[in-house]
Tab-separated table of C-alpha atoms in Angstrom:
chain	number	residue	atom	x	y	z
A	1	UNK	CA	-6.421	-3.253	67.844
A	2	UNK	CA	-3.713	-0.979	66.517
A	3	UNK	CA	0.053	-1.612	67.934
A	4	UNK	CA	2.001	0.874	69.731
A	5	UNK	CA	5.785	1.899	69.953
A	6	UNK	CA	7.193	-1.134	72.396
A	7	UNK	CA	7.896	1.623	75.236
A	8	UNK	CA	5.788	3.197	78.013
A	9	UNK	CA	8.363	6.340	77.967
A	10	UNK	CA	7.174	7.652	74.180
A	11	UNK	CA	5.019	10.421	75.723
A	12	UNK	CA	6.836	11.062	79.159
A	13	UNK	CA	10.405	11.507	77.523
A	14	UNK	CA	12.145	15.133	77.930
A	15	UNK	CA	11.197	16.725	74.387
A	16	UNK	CA	13.578	18.768	72.539
A	17	UNK	CA	17.536	32.290	55.169
A	18	UNK	CA	24.389	53.328	35.363
A	19	UNK	CA	22.172	55.346	37.449
A	20	UNK	CA	23.065	59.150	38.455
A	21	UNK	CA	23.052	60.456	42.107
A	22	UNK	CA	23.070	64.190	43.049
A	23	UNK	CA	26.212	65.534	45.181
A	24	UNK	CA	23.879	65.762	48.209
A	25	UNK	CA	23.033	62.120	48.209
A	26	UNK	CA	26.589	61.317	47.515
A	27	UNK	CA	27.797	63.438	50.375
A	28	UNK	CA	25.424	61.738	52.685
A	29	UNK	CA	26.415	58.291	51.697
A	30	UNK	CA	30.238	59.100	52.205
A	31	UNK	CA	29.393	60.020	55.647
A	32	UNK	CA	27.120	57.219	56.447
A	33	UNK	CA	30.032	54.812	54.915
A	34	UNK	CA	32.720	56.611	56.777
A	35	UNK	CA	31.530	57.084	60.207
A	36	UNK	CA	32.083	54.313	62.957
A	37	UNK	CA	29.702	51.557	63.201
A	38	UNK	CA	28.318	50.798	66.356
A	39	UNK	CA	30.088	47.771	68.002
A	40	UNK	CA	27.345	44.646	68.094
A	41	UNK	CA	28.682	41.217	68.427
A	42	UNK	CA	29.266	38.676	65.939
A	43	UNK	CA	26.791	35.591	66.065
A	44	UNK	CA	27.687	32.963	68.467
A	45	UNK	CA	25.077	30.550	67.953
A	46	UNK	CA	26.465	27.777	65.837
A	47	UNK	CA	25.786	26.971	62.152
A	48	UNK	CA	24.894	23.734	60.455
A	49	UNK	CA	26.514	21.764	57.979
A	50	UNK	CA	25.296	23.739	54.780
A	51	UNK	CA	27.735	26.619	53.591
A	52	UNK	CA	28.125	28.650	50.433
A	53	UNK	CA	30.213	27.960	47.654
A	54	UNK	CA	33.259	30.362	47.286
A	55	UNK	CA	32.467	33.218	45.754
A	56	UNK	CA	32.427	33.892	41.917
A	57	UNK	CA	33.299	37.385	40.354
A	58	UNK	CA	31.331	39.580	39.511
A	59	UNK	CA	32.702	42.932	38.881
A	60	UNK	CA	30.791	46.216	39.249
A	61	UNK	CA	28.598	47.338	36.171
A	62	UNK	CA	26.247	49.658	37.986
A	63	UNK	CA	26.249	53.162	39.575
A	64	UNK	CA	24.575	52.528	42.945
A	65	UNK	CA	27.161	53.703	45.627
A	66	UNK	CA	24.687	53.288	48.778
A	67	UNK	CA	25.898	51.247	51.211
A	68	UNK	CA	24.450	47.561	51.112
A	69	UNK	CA	23.091	46.127	54.378
A	70	UNK	CA	25.512	42.868	53.867
A	71	UNK	CA	28.575	45.033	53.833
A	72	UNK	CA	27.700	47.484	56.689
A	73	UNK	CA	27.061	44.238	58.831
A	74	UNK	CA	30.345	43.253	57.998
A	75	UNK	CA	31.963	46.307	58.829
A	76	UNK	CA	30.081	46.073	61.827
A	77	UNK	CA	31.141	42.445	63.296
A	78	UNK	CA	34.647	43.235	61.737
A	79	UNK	CA	34.928	46.436	64.360
A	80	UNK	CA	33.072	44.736	66.911
A	81	UNK	CA	36.016	42.527	66.798
A	82	UNK	CA	38.390	45.437	66.578
A	83	UNK	CA	36.625	48.539	68.249
A	84	UNK	CA	40.254	50.470	67.761
A	85	UNK	CA	40.244	50.154	64.378
A	86	UNK	CA	38.834	52.391	61.574
A	87	UNK	CA	37.193	52.638	58.315
A	88	UNK	CA	38.006	54.383	54.811
A	89	UNK	CA	34.279	53.986	53.460
A	90	UNK	CA	32.039	51.925	51.673
A	91	UNK	CA	30.670	54.086	49.059
A	92	UNK	CA	32.826	55.818	45.766
A	93	UNK	CA	31.479	58.445	43.231
A	94	UNK	CA	31.028	57.105	40.006
A	95	UNK	CA	33.438	59.272	38.128
A	96	UNK	CA	35.980	58.894	40.645
A	97	UNK	CA	38.900	56.049	39.634
A	98	UNK	CA	38.011	52.630	37.622
A	99	UNK	CA	36.234	49.702	38.114
A	100	UNK	CA	34.961	49.115	41.484
A	101	UNK	CA	32.732	47.275	43.774
A	102	UNK	CA	32.698	50.787	45.776
A	103	UNK	CA	30.571	52.264	43.044
A	104	UNK	CA	27.459	49.463	44.040
A	105	UNK	CA	28.383	49.800	47.616
A	106	UNK	CA	29.293	46.427	48.035
A	107	UNK	CA	32.833	46.975	49.002
A	108	UNK	CA	34.586	48.274	52.274
A	109	UNK	CA	37.983	49.533	53.235
A	110	UNK	CA	39.154	48.664	56.554
A	111	UNK	CA	41.439	51.134	57.957
A	112	UNK	CA	44.115	48.920	59.480
A	113	UNK	CA	48.111	50.098	58.575
A	114	UNK	CA	50.964	47.422	58.311
A	115	UNK	CA	53.258	49.338	60.124
A	116	UNK	CA	51.680	49.687	63.447
A	117	UNK	CA	51.896	46.884	65.191
A	118	UNK	CA	48.698	46.723	67.094
A	119	UNK	CA	47.022	46.926	63.287
A	120	UNK	CA	49.040	44.570	62.008
A	121	UNK	CA	48.047	42.233	64.417
A	122	UNK	CA	44.220	43.070	64.095
A	123	UNK	CA	44.453	42.444	60.485
A	124	UNK	CA	46.140	39.169	60.718
A	125	UNK	CA	43.611	37.979	63.367
A	126	UNK	CA	40.419	38.825	60.989
A	127	UNK	CA	42.291	37.454	57.997
A	128	UNK	CA	43.109	33.873	59.905
A	129	UNK	CA	39.186	34.252	61.139
A	130	UNK	CA	37.661	34.376	57.810
A	131	UNK	CA	40.363	32.039	56.014
A	132	UNK	CA	40.007	29.126	58.635
A	133	UNK	CA	37.858	25.928	58.585
A	134	UNK	CA	34.436	25.521	60.261
A	135	UNK	CA	34.076	22.209	62.473
A	136	UNK	CA	32.564	20.439	59.185
A	137	UNK	CA	35.991	20.949	57.530
A	138	UNK	CA	34.714	23.742	55.153
A	139	UNK	CA	37.397	25.650	53.994
A	140	UNK	CA	37.315	29.287	54.168
A	141	UNK	CA	34.346	29.347	55.912
A	142	UNK	CA	33.537	32.402	57.138
A	143	UNK	CA	35.033	34.270	53.917
A	144	UNK	CA	32.382	31.736	52.299
A	145	UNK	CA	29.584	32.907	54.674
A	146	UNK	CA	30.314	36.588	54.020
A	147	UNK	CA	30.373	36.201	50.561
A	148	UNK	CA	33.817	37.321	49.812
A	149	UNK	CA	34.650	37.749	46.476
A	150	UNK	CA	38.495	38.927	47.430
A	151	UNK	CA	40.655	40.781	49.678
A	152	UNK	CA	43.478	42.943	49.055
A	153	UNK	CA	46.161	43.590	51.451
A	154	UNK	CA	49.852	45.149	51.796
A	155	UNK	CA	50.323	44.234	47.923
A	156	UNK	CA	49.029	40.821	47.752
A	157	UNK	CA	45.528	39.730	47.018
A	158	UNK	CA	43.228	36.781	48.369
A	159	UNK	CA	41.332	35.360	45.695
A	160	UNK	CA	39.078	31.925	46.303
A	161	UNK	CA	40.734	30.018	43.588
A	162	UNK	CA	44.326	30.951	44.153
A	163	UNK	CA	44.880	31.926	47.552
A	164	UNK	CA	47.233	34.797	47.756
A	165	UNK	CA	49.119	36.331	45.622
A	166	UNK	CA	51.158	39.192	44.333
A	167	UNK	CA	48.720	42.259	43.964
A	168	UNK	CA	51.606	44.669	42.893
A	169	UNK	CA	54.928	45.185	42.968
A	170	UNK	CA	56.883	48.440	44.412
A	171	UNK	CA	59.161	50.365	42.078
A	172	UNK	CA	60.679	53.601	43.190
A	173	UNK	CA	58.234	53.800	45.995
A	174	UNK	CA	55.383	53.619	43.236
A	175	UNK	CA	53.425	50.070	43.158
A	176	UNK	CA	52.549	48.922	39.756
A	177	UNK	CA	49.919	46.398	38.663
A	178	UNK	CA	49.992	45.275	35.141
A	179	UNK	CA	51.989	48.213	34.329
A	180	UNK	CA	49.914	50.797	36.004
A	181	UNK	CA	50.262	52.552	39.384
A	182	UNK	CA	47.852	51.230	42.096
A	183	UNK	CA	47.658	51.617	45.813
A	184	UNK	CA	49.331	49.272	47.281
A	185	UNK	CA	46.902	48.760	50.461
A	186	UNK	CA	49.400	49.088	53.349
A	187	UNK	CA	47.084	51.522	55.245
A	188	UNK	CA	43.756	49.515	54.848
A	189	UNK	CA	42.409	46.022	53.765
A	190	UNK	CA	39.579	46.300	50.822
A	191	UNK	CA	37.150	43.631	50.835
A	192	UNK	CA	34.489	43.184	47.837
A	193	UNK	CA	31.608	41.127	48.160
A	194	UNK	CA	29.042	39.145	46.086
A	195	UNK	CA	25.623	40.505	45.489
A	196	UNK	CA	23.866	38.023	47.333
A	197	UNK	CA	26.395	38.757	50.409
A	198	UNK	CA	25.291	42.412	49.852
A	199	UNK	CA	21.672	41.804	50.158
A	200	UNK	CA	22.256	39.661	53.547
A	201	UNK	CA	20.929	36.302	51.500
A	202	UNK	CA	24.450	34.125	52.938
A	203	UNK	CA	24.209	31.668	55.098
A	204	UNK	CA	26.053	34.283	57.643
A	205	UNK	CA	22.875	36.443	57.676
A	206	UNK	CA	20.456	33.619	56.926
A	207	UNK	CA	21.566	31.013	59.528
A	208	UNK	CA	18.790	28.885	59.200
A	209	UNK	CA	19.737	27.846	55.699
A	210	UNK	CA	22.695	26.087	56.812
A	211	UNK	CA	20.483	23.930	59.235
A	212	UNK	CA	20.552	19.992	58.029
A	213	UNK	CA	17.246	19.396	56.178
A	214	UNK	CA	17.663	15.694	55.793
A	215	UNK	CA	20.100	12.488	55.881
A	216	UNK	CA	20.188	9.405	53.779
A	217	UNK	CA	22.841	6.230	53.967
A	218	UNK	CA	24.880	4.901	51.360
A	219	UNK	CA	25.593	1.827	50.452
A	220	UNK	CA	29.136	2.109	51.525
A	221	UNK	CA	27.917	2.155	55.104
A	222	UNK	CA	27.818	5.864	55.271
A	223	UNK	CA	25.513	8.808	54.669
A	224	UNK	CA	24.907	12.052	53.058
A	225	UNK	CA	23.988	15.225	54.984
A	226	UNK	CA	21.865	18.073	52.945
A	227	UNK	CA	21.108	21.229	54.187
A	228	UNK	CA	18.392	23.456	53.676
A	229	UNK	CA	20.608	25.972	50.903
A	230	UNK	CA	20.985	23.038	48.898
A	231	UNK	CA	24.417	21.727	50.361
A	232	UNK	CA	25.477	18.478	50.492
A	233	UNK	CA	28.405	16.785	53.171
A	234	UNK	CA	29.399	13.202	52.546
A	235	UNK	CA	30.197	10.882	55.475
A	236	UNK	CA	32.357	8.145	54.474
A	237	UNK	CA	30.705	8.381	51.123
A	238	UNK	CA	31.569	10.008	47.728
A	239	UNK	CA	30.453	13.709	46.425
A	240	UNK	CA	28.493	14.028	43.743
A	241	UNK	CA	27.408	17.362	43.634
A	242	UNK	CA	24.922	20.133	45.402
A	243	UNK	CA	22.553	23.169	45.234
A	244	UNK	CA	24.645	25.276	47.276
A	245	UNK	CA	25.524	27.923	44.672
A	246	UNK	CA	22.108	28.130	43.633
A	247	UNK	CA	20.735	27.991	47.093
A	248	UNK	CA	17.137	27.021	46.384
A	249	UNK	CA	14.892	29.522	47.048
A	250	UNK	CA	12.363	27.747	49.138
A	251	UNK	CA	15.104	25.599	50.385
A	252	UNK	CA	15.763	22.055	50.602
A	253	UNK	CA	13.628	19.384	52.635
A	254	UNK	CA	15.277	16.174	52.103
A	255	UNK	CA	17.610	14.007	50.440
A	256	UNK	CA	16.839	10.142	49.266
A	257	UNK	CA	20.359	7.932	48.205
A	258	UNK	CA	19.920	5.649	44.992
A	259	UNK	CA	18.749	2.087	45.742
A	260	UNK	CA	22.218	0.610	44.280
A	261	UNK	CA	24.615	3.201	45.638
A	262	UNK	CA	26.553	5.979	43.396
A	263	UNK	CA	23.945	8.602	43.757
A	264	UNK	CA	21.143	10.990	45.272
A	265	UNK	CA	18.463	13.116	44.771
A	266	UNK	CA	17.847	16.304	46.737
A	267	UNK	CA	14.161	17.429	46.960
A	268	UNK	CA	13.089	21.328	47.193
A	269	UNK	CA	10.128	22.558	49.133
A	270	UNK	CA	8.659	23.781	46.110
A	271	UNK	CA	8.518	20.020	44.951
A	272	UNK	CA	11.627	20.364	42.809
A	273	UNK	CA	13.748	17.362	42.315
A	274	UNK	CA	17.620	17.166	41.287
A	275	UNK	CA	19.621	14.606	40.600
A	276	UNK	CA	23.058	13.882	41.350
A	277	UNK	CA	25.371	10.670	40.552
A	278	UNK	CA	23.922	7.581	39.420
A	279	UNK	CA	20.448	9.137	40.365
A	280	UNK	CA	18.277	9.784	37.490
A	281	UNK	CA	15.248	12.388	37.079
A	282	UNK	CA	11.930	11.437	37.136
A	283	UNK	CA	9.741	14.743	37.346
A	284	UNK	CA	8.999	17.395	39.762
A	285	UNK	CA	6.552	17.667	42.212
A	286	UNK	CA	5.768	21.434	41.508
A	287	UNK	CA	1.857	22.440	42.217
A	288	UNK	CA	1.563	20.007	44.304
A	289	UNK	CA	-0.827	20.434	47.820
A	290	UNK	CA	1.632	22.141	50.032
A	291	UNK	CA	5.083	22.340	50.720
A	292	UNK	CA	6.825	18.931	49.485
A	293	UNK	CA	8.831	17.508	52.738
A	294	UNK	CA	10.085	14.404	52.109
A	295	UNK	CA	10.916	11.565	49.143
A	296	UNK	CA	11.916	8.309	48.685
A	297	UNK	CA	13.030	5.670	45.966
A	298	UNK	CA	10.988	2.845	44.694
A	299	UNK	CA	13.293	0.407	45.412
A	300	UNK	CA	14.956	-1.226	42.481
A	301	UNK	CA	12.364	0.396	40.730
A	302	UNK	CA	13.342	3.497	38.303
A	303	UNK	CA	11.226	6.018	40.257
A	304	UNK	CA	10.537	7.536	43.270
A	305	UNK	CA	7.708	9.346	45.509
A	306	UNK	CA	7.200	12.539	46.938
A	307	UNK	CA	5.321	13.620	49.945
A	308	UNK	CA	4.027	16.523	50.691
A	309	UNK	CA	2.971	18.191	53.951
A	310	UNK	CA	-0.622	17.291	53.526
A	311	UNK	CA	-0.227	14.155	52.572
A	312	UNK	CA	-0.410	13.913	49.206
A	313	UNK	CA	2.327	11.413	47.500
A	314	UNK	CA	3.374	11.929	43.912
A	315	UNK	CA	4.441	9.071	42.049
A	316	UNK	CA	7.197	9.636	39.422
A	317	UNK	CA	9.010	7.117	37.041
A	318	UNK	CA	7.914	3.486	37.477
A	319	UNK	CA	6.776	4.149	40.950
A	320	UNK	CA	3.342	3.030	41.582
A	321	UNK	CA	0.371	5.344	42.226
A	322	UNK	CA	-0.678	4.198	45.684
A	323	UNK	CA	-2.486	6.998	47.005
A	324	UNK	CA	-1.800	9.542	49.588
A	325	UNK	CA	-3.064	11.014	53.157
A	326	UNK	CA	-4.720	14.253	51.995
A	327	UNK	CA	-8.309	13.506	54.128
A	328	UNK	CA	-6.704	12.627	57.151
A	329	UNK	CA	-6.330	16.473	58.185
A	330	UNK	CA	-2.777	15.916	59.618
A	331	UNK	CA	0.437	17.202	58.896
A	332	UNK	CA	3.114	14.104	57.176
A	333	UNK	CA	6.749	14.363	57.685
A	334	UNK	CA	8.638	11.289	56.302
A	335	UNK	CA	7.844	8.621	53.612
A	336	UNK	CA	9.814	5.383	53.731
A	337	UNK	CA	9.816	2.311	50.931
A	338	UNK	CA	9.962	-1.069	51.533
A	339	UNK	CA	12.117	-3.029	50.324
A	340	UNK	CA	10.343	-4.208	47.037
A	341	UNK	CA	9.586	-0.400	45.902
A	342	UNK	CA	5.739	-1.623	45.822
A	343	UNK	CA	5.081	0.116	49.162
A	344	UNK	CA	5.646	2.934	51.425
A	345	UNK	CA	4.730	4.475	54.938
A	346	UNK	CA	3.822	7.895	55.508
A	347	UNK	CA	4.244	9.364	59.234
A	348	UNK	CA	2.557	12.122	60.410
A	349	UNK	CA	3.813	14.865	62.901
A	350	UNK	CA	1.720	13.801	65.494
A	351	UNK	CA	2.762	9.880	65.327
A	352	UNK	CA	0.437	8.476	63.116
A	353	UNK	CA	1.153	5.723	60.143
A	354	UNK	CA	-0.634	5.167	56.977
A	355	UNK	CA	0.400	2.246	54.936
A	356	UNK	CA	0.216	1.804	51.273
A	357	UNK	CA	0.905	-1.003	49.327
A	358	UNK	CA	2.915	-4.070	50.378
A	359	UNK	CA	3.618	-1.860	53.466
A	360	UNK	CA	2.551	-3.557	56.594
A	361	UNK	CA	1.061	-1.493	59.282
A	362	UNK	CA	2.837	-2.008	62.602
A	363	UNK	CA	1.765	0.638	64.622
A	364	UNK	CA	1.842	4.042	65.629
A	365	UNK	CA	2.273	6.398	68.633
A	366	UNK	CA	-0.976	5.482	70.799
A	367	UNK	CA	-0.873	9.136	72.591
A	368	UNK	CA	-0.229	12.685	71.879
A	369	UNK	CA	3.646	13.346	71.635
A	370	UNK	CA	5.333	16.085	73.546
A	371	UNK	CA	7.210	16.487	70.399
A	372	UNK	CA	6.192	16.067	67.132
A	373	UNK	CA	7.594	13.385	64.804
A	374	UNK	CA	10.241	14.761	61.905
A	375	UNK	CA	10.740	11.503	59.949
A	376	UNK	CA	10.473	8.021	59.732
A	377	UNK	CA	12.583	5.136	57.976
A	378	UNK	CA	11.822	1.440	56.973
A	379	UNK	CA	13.745	-1.415	58.977
A	380	UNK	CA	13.405	-4.001	55.845
A	381	UNK	CA	9.701	-5.192	55.243
A	382	UNK	CA	8.004	-5.823	58.312
A	383	UNK	CA	9.083	-2.835	60.717
A	384	UNK	CA	9.962	1.143	61.380
A	385	UNK	CA	11.235	3.802	63.174
A	386	UNK	CA	9.303	7.555	63.940
A	387	UNK	CA	12.064	10.263	65.430
A	388	UNK	CA	10.518	12.936	67.066
A	389	UNK	CA	12.032	16.496	66.903
A	390	UNK	CA	13.374	16.355	70.715
A	391	UNK	CA	15.564	13.205	69.639
A	392	UNK	CA	12.644	10.203	70.781
A	393	UNK	CA	13.340	7.397	68.558
A	394	UNK	CA	9.826	5.031	68.322
A	395	UNK	CA	10.272	1.575	67.385
A	396	UNK	CA	7.701	-0.381	65.363
A	397	UNK	CA	7.252	-4.427	64.129
A	398	UNK	CA	11.026	-6.094	64.043
A	399	UNK	CA	12.701	-2.884	64.010
A	400	UNK	CA	15.147	-2.586	66.796
A	401	UNK	CA	15.470	0.102	69.355
A	402	UNK	CA	18.961	1.107	69.747
A	403	UNK	CA	18.346	4.119	71.831
A	404	UNK	CA	17.760	7.973	71.313
A	405	UNK	CA	19.614	11.031	70.515
A	406	UNK	CA	20.930	12.950	73.441
A	407	UNK	CA	20.130	16.486	72.428
A	408	UNK	CA	21.912	19.706	74.372
A	409	UNK	CA	23.022	23.141	73.715
A	410	UNK	CA	24.052	23.999	70.374
A	411	UNK	CA	22.967	20.690	69.047
A	412	UNK	CA	19.751	21.822	67.795
A	413	UNK	CA	16.522	19.727	67.108
A	414	UNK	CA	16.451	16.473	65.176
A	415	UNK	CA	16.077	16.516	61.483
A	416	UNK	CA	16.094	12.909	60.325
A	417	UNK	CA	16.908	9.411	60.870
A	418	UNK	CA	18.453	7.035	58.160
A	419	UNK	CA	19.427	3.174	58.715
A	420	UNK	CA	22.412	1.399	58.043
A	421	UNK	CA	22.592	-0.938	55.019
A	422	UNK	CA	22.148	-4.137	57.629
A	423	UNK	CA	19.465	-2.521	59.363
A	424	UNK	CA	20.932	-2.902	63.123
A	425	UNK	CA	21.351	0.627	63.957
A	426	UNK	CA	20.739	4.132	62.419
A	427	UNK	CA	21.795	7.798	62.144
A	428	UNK	CA	20.274	10.542	63.846
A	429	UNK	CA	20.908	14.080	61.969
A	430	UNK	CA	19.959	17.122	64.424
A	431	UNK	CA	20.110	20.963	62.264
A	432	UNK	CA	23.138	22.244	63.643
A	433	UNK	CA	24.745	18.765	62.104
A	434	UNK	CA	25.196	16.798	64.753
A	435	UNK	CA	24.914	13.175	63.873
A	436	UNK	CA	23.934	10.115	66.737
A	437	UNK	CA	25.152	7.030	65.731
A	438	UNK	CA	23.033	3.983	67.489
A	439	UNK	CA	23.502	0.316	67.103
A	440	UNK	CA	25.858	-0.791	64.390
A	441	UNK	CA	26.200	2.504	62.986
A	442	UNK	CA	29.758	3.827	62.803
A	443	UNK	CA	30.887	7.288	64.062
A	444	UNK	CA	32.266	9.070	60.965
A	445	UNK	CA	33.333	12.282	59.873
A	446	UNK	CA	32.736	14.658	57.145
A	447	UNK	CA	34.718	13.282	53.827
A	448	UNK	CA	38.086	15.073	53.295
A	449	UNK	CA	37.988	17.876	50.283
A	450	UNK	CA	34.170	16.761	49.011
A	451	UNK	CA	32.383	19.884	47.907
A	452	UNK	CA	31.759	21.657	44.506
A	453	UNK	CA	35.058	22.825	42.396
A	454	UNK	CA	36.123	25.901	42.586
A	455	UNK	CA	36.192	28.204	39.273
A	456	UNK	CA	39.447	28.806	38.272
A	457	UNK	CA	41.224	32.015	36.845
A	458	UNK	CA	40.569	30.927	33.465
A	459	UNK	CA	37.044	31.821	34.041
A	460	UNK	CA	37.853	35.602	34.222
A	461	UNK	CA	40.850	36.147	31.742
A	462	UNK	CA	40.490	39.862	32.283
A	463	UNK	CA	40.417	40.080	35.904
A	464	UNK	CA	43.452	41.840	36.090
A	465	UNK	CA	42.419	44.980	34.222
A	466	UNK	CA	39.169	44.982	36.007
A	467	UNK	CA	40.180	44.848	39.456
A	468	UNK	CA	41.364	48.602	40.461
A	469	UNK	CA	40.499	49.499	44.072
């Protein structure tokens, strides 16, 4: 007889990403860039905790003025917010003026005049909207999600590493920058975008890349929340780095903290492992059978295991090769190691459990689940939890039942579970970044100021000569 979860309701509880152009083509581009853009509403659905790094400066070095989709999309969002405003266009001929992202179709001049009160108010509104914090405390949240490199408005320029500073100085009716006359930008705001943004590859356009992929507790009583784009958001823990700047192609699948604390690993969907802080890289699971979905440290040993969706388990470092469940025909969602690091449990999407090494089988879901299992976690040596996408927690062995995630509009589905250091509680994380604290798990807020450091002006010594918009 196999053991089942200690609740009758497991099946009945409610569920829950320099060329030339002809004059004719250039005229077409100019027309497309200057005409009004159909009003569309900005996305109202919530983003997850993952966010793009602040944009680095990547100036124009080719000639391809055709308006890029991300810039057209940004124009549409802004003009839907302020329909009465105009546009001075996206594209610029390659033989006009100096270096400019307009010549690559990744800059836009929004027609607002600082001397017209309503337009000045519109400019102020959009700037505040772009540079405000989001609910996770991320600075300049929308500017980052849109991939804005810089903005120029009313003789000032906003750069990610320095904020607002003087762009040019008026003298006898002419604005001078580095001794040369330039536009004071009093009748428009100039926006320049990264290539990722221009191609609609940032989290504004690929909202699911901002969603949480996994959660892992730290020894300090907090946890780390990892997003699909490689972001890491610490709660009551230190920040050791992330991959949000490179946004892994196949996304991040999981995060696992080191047993001794002071670091964590990120697992990419393609099997790549990244180490941060005290975590040590022991190898990648690239080329494995199926997508890499979860990883677990091998206790105090120097190694870890990586699980694929098809049930293959890859061992790295000193982690023992104990086998997997590839012949089961099931899809697998999670792995949890025993305290000794000599065994582990595998959790399938259908609620089945496979035990290896010194892991003890303590039961599995006896009936078909209304929502698939998305993760599992160990409770010492003699128990474990599974959590479904809808938020139902199934407790086995000596793992205490501390309650479920109460999902609602805007919370997203559950993405992971991680226990407190004592094992008397756990946190449940949803894709939209909502975290439920159960048992003795503390309700925490994101650690202030925890994000990748900004580049400084020293990284772009010639930027003053390059900016000519």
